[in-house]
Short mmCIF file of C-alpha atoms in Angstrom, two decimals:
data_model
loop_
_atom_site.label_atom_id
_atom_site.label_comp_id
_atom_site.label_asym_id
_atom_site.label_seq_id
_atom_site.Cartn_x
_atom_site.Cartn_y
_atom_site.Cartn_z
CA MET A 914 -152.18 157.98 15.63
CA SER A 915 -150.24 158.78 12.34
CA LEU A 916 -147.35 156.52 11.01
CA LEU A 917 -144.51 158.75 12.26
CA GLU A 918 -146.23 158.71 15.49
CA VAL A 919 -145.86 155.04 15.53
CA ILE A 920 -142.45 155.19 14.69
CA VAL A 921 -141.44 157.81 17.16
CA ALA A 922 -143.05 155.96 19.77
CA VAL A 923 -141.14 152.72 19.08
CA ALA A 924 -137.91 154.65 18.95
CA ILE A 925 -138.81 155.92 22.48
CA ALA A 926 -139.39 152.60 23.53
CA ILE A 927 -136.10 151.46 22.27
CA GLY A 928 -134.38 154.25 23.75
CA ILE A 929 -135.97 153.38 27.00
CA VAL A 930 -134.66 149.95 26.75
CA GLY A 931 -131.39 151.59 25.84
CA VAL A 932 -131.19 152.88 29.43
CA LEU A 933 -131.38 149.37 30.87
CA VAL A 934 -129.14 147.77 28.09
CA PRO A 935 -126.16 150.06 27.98
CA VAL A 936 -125.61 149.25 24.15
CA LEU A 937 -127.93 151.85 22.97
CA PRO A 938 -127.85 155.43 23.80
CA GLY A 939 -131.08 155.63 25.64
CA THR A 940 -131.89 158.96 26.27
CA LEU A 941 -130.10 160.61 23.38
CA LEU A 942 -132.60 158.33 21.26
CA VAL A 943 -135.75 159.31 23.19
CA LEU A 944 -134.83 163.02 22.69
CA ALA A 945 -133.92 162.53 19.00
CA ALA A 946 -137.26 160.79 18.65
CA VAL A 947 -139.26 163.48 20.29
CA LEU A 948 -137.00 165.90 17.85
CA VAL A 949 -138.29 164.24 15.01
CA TRP A 950 -141.80 164.48 16.01
CA THR A 951 -141.60 168.15 16.91
CA VAL A 952 -140.12 168.83 13.29
CA ASP A 953 -142.89 166.88 11.58
CA VAL A 954 -145.66 168.20 13.74
CA GLY A 955 -144.01 172.16 14.19
CA GLY A 956 -146.03 174.81 16.14
CA SER A 957 -145.48 176.35 19.37
CA THR A 958 -146.83 173.38 21.31
CA ALA A 959 -144.57 170.90 20.03
CA TRP A 960 -141.70 173.01 20.43
CA ILE A 961 -142.84 173.43 24.23
CA VAL A 962 -142.95 169.53 24.29
CA PHE A 963 -139.42 169.19 22.96
CA ALA A 964 -138.34 171.96 25.39
CA VAL A 965 -139.90 170.25 28.43
CA ALA A 966 -138.34 166.81 27.36
CA THR A 967 -134.86 168.29 26.91
CA ALA A 968 -135.15 169.65 30.29
CA VAL A 969 -136.28 166.45 31.98
CA LEU A 970 -133.65 164.61 30.07
CA ALA A 971 -130.95 167.07 30.89
CA LEU A 972 -132.13 167.13 34.90
CA GLY A 973 -131.84 163.53 34.84
CA ALA A 974 -128.46 163.35 33.52
CA VAL A 975 -127.08 165.82 35.89
CA VAL A 976 -128.82 163.92 38.89
CA LYS A 977 -128.07 160.54 37.65
CA TYR A 978 -124.34 161.41 38.20
CA ALA A 979 -124.57 163.91 41.14
CA VAL A 980 -126.77 161.62 43.53
CA PRO A 981 -124.83 158.38 43.24
CA GLY A 982 -121.38 160.20 43.26
CA ARG A 983 -122.31 161.58 46.40
CA ARG A 984 -123.32 158.38 47.72
CA LEU A 985 -119.99 157.04 46.74
CA GLN A 986 -117.98 159.75 48.00
CA ASP A 987 -119.77 159.43 51.38
CA ALA A 988 -119.06 155.65 51.52
CA GLY A 989 -115.36 156.70 50.99
CA ILE A 990 -115.09 154.88 47.33
CA PRO A 991 -112.88 156.49 45.02
CA SER A 992 -113.85 157.20 41.47
CA SER A 993 -110.51 155.41 40.43
CA THR A 994 -112.59 152.10 41.67
CA LEU A 995 -115.33 152.83 39.20
CA VAL A 996 -112.91 153.33 36.49
CA VAL A 997 -111.64 150.03 36.81
CA GLY A 998 -115.23 148.59 37.16
CA GLY A 999 -115.85 150.52 33.80
CA VAL A 1000 -112.78 149.29 31.92
CA LEU A 1001 -113.76 145.72 33.08
CA GLY A 1002 -117.27 146.22 32.33
CA PHE A 1003 -116.10 147.27 28.75
CA VAL A 1004 -113.95 144.37 28.32
CA GLY A 1005 -116.37 141.87 29.68
CA PHE A 1006 -119.12 143.20 27.42
CA PHE A 1007 -117.08 141.82 24.37
CA VAL A 1008 -115.86 138.34 26.26
CA VAL A 1009 -119.44 137.43 27.09
CA PRO A 1010 -121.85 139.87 25.24
CA VAL A 1011 -124.26 141.92 27.13
CA VAL A 1012 -124.31 139.91 30.54
CA GLY A 1013 -120.17 140.41 30.42
CA LEU A 1014 -120.79 144.26 31.05
CA LEU A 1015 -122.19 143.57 34.63
CA LEU A 1016 -119.68 140.89 35.48
CA GLY A 1017 -116.82 142.85 34.50
CA PHE A 1018 -117.91 145.65 36.64
CA VAL A 1019 -118.72 143.73 39.59
CA LEU A 1020 -115.02 142.11 39.03
CA GLY A 1021 -113.41 145.42 38.57
CA VAL A 1022 -114.84 147.28 41.34
CA TYR A 1023 -114.29 143.99 43.73
CA LEU A 1024 -110.68 144.02 42.49
CA ALA A 1025 -109.99 147.59 42.66
CA GLU A 1026 -111.46 147.57 46.30
CA GLN A 1027 -109.84 144.64 47.39
CA ARG A 1028 -106.39 146.28 46.47
CA ARG A 1029 -107.50 149.47 48.28
CA VAL A 1030 -108.99 147.98 51.43
CA GLY A 1031 -108.33 144.30 51.42
CA ALA A 1032 -110.20 141.16 51.13
CA GLY A 1033 -112.59 141.77 53.87
CA ALA A 1034 -113.86 145.07 53.36
CA ALA A 1035 -113.90 144.63 49.41
CA TRP A 1036 -117.31 143.11 49.09
CA PRO A 1037 -119.30 145.63 51.37
CA SER A 1038 -117.53 148.52 49.20
CA THR A 1039 -118.53 146.71 45.87
CA VAL A 1040 -122.08 146.39 46.98
CA HIS A 1041 -122.01 150.12 47.67
CA ALA A 1042 -120.78 150.59 43.95
CA LEU A 1043 -123.48 148.48 42.81
CA LYS A 1044 -126.16 150.32 44.52
CA ALA A 1045 -124.95 153.56 43.19
CA ALA A 1046 -124.91 152.18 39.84
CA GLY A 1047 -128.45 150.91 40.17
CA LEU A 1048 -129.52 154.26 41.51
CA SER A 1049 -127.95 156.04 38.41
CA ILE A 1050 -129.77 153.76 36.06
CA LEU A 1051 -133.29 154.38 38.21
CA ILE A 1052 -132.67 157.77 37.81
CA GLU A 1053 -132.23 157.82 34.14
CA LEU A 1054 -134.93 155.43 33.21
CA LEU A 1055 -137.28 157.85 35.29
CA ALA A 1056 -136.01 160.82 33.41
CA ALA A 1057 -136.52 158.89 29.99
CA LEU A 1058 -140.10 157.84 31.17
CA LEU A 1059 -141.06 161.32 31.96
CA ALA A 1060 -139.59 162.63 28.53
CA ALA A 1061 -141.96 159.83 26.99
CA ALA A 1062 -145.06 160.90 29.24
CA THR A 1063 -144.18 164.37 28.10
CA TRP A 1064 -144.57 163.46 24.44
CA ALA A 1065 -147.31 161.17 24.66
CA VAL A 1066 -149.19 164.51 26.36
CA GLY A 1067 -148.05 166.36 23.41
CA VAL A 1068 -149.32 164.01 20.94
CA VAL A 1069 -152.71 164.29 22.56
CA VAL A 1070 -152.71 168.25 22.86
CA THR A 1071 -151.76 168.64 19.23
#
């Protein structure tokens, strides 16, 4: 394994962690690392690996919004609730680094739902929103892992 491949592997690993810790642009970092490897290696096989990794990450990006969004729509949770959760999550990130993102998101969703449906139904709606957010993260993580596996196969083949 060359030094560049080690650096690309580390960048991919950081990108995968970035999917779980939303400070880093996870999937973009994975894609950029595979592109660096592709440009360095060159040849049709490397570009096919890059194309497959790009397709996997693009499909993951579409599915990560479509599937959880559909579940939220079925549960009757409006996107305005997620916007409030996102805004408070953003604020929370700066108030309590990293953990504040999750705390702010939960608090924002709960407060928005409490205002919309009342205190009794706010928590079940919040749980639905959290499950949707978790599903979104899992979908993005799976796409990043599949792109990383595609790159690993490309390294072995080339």
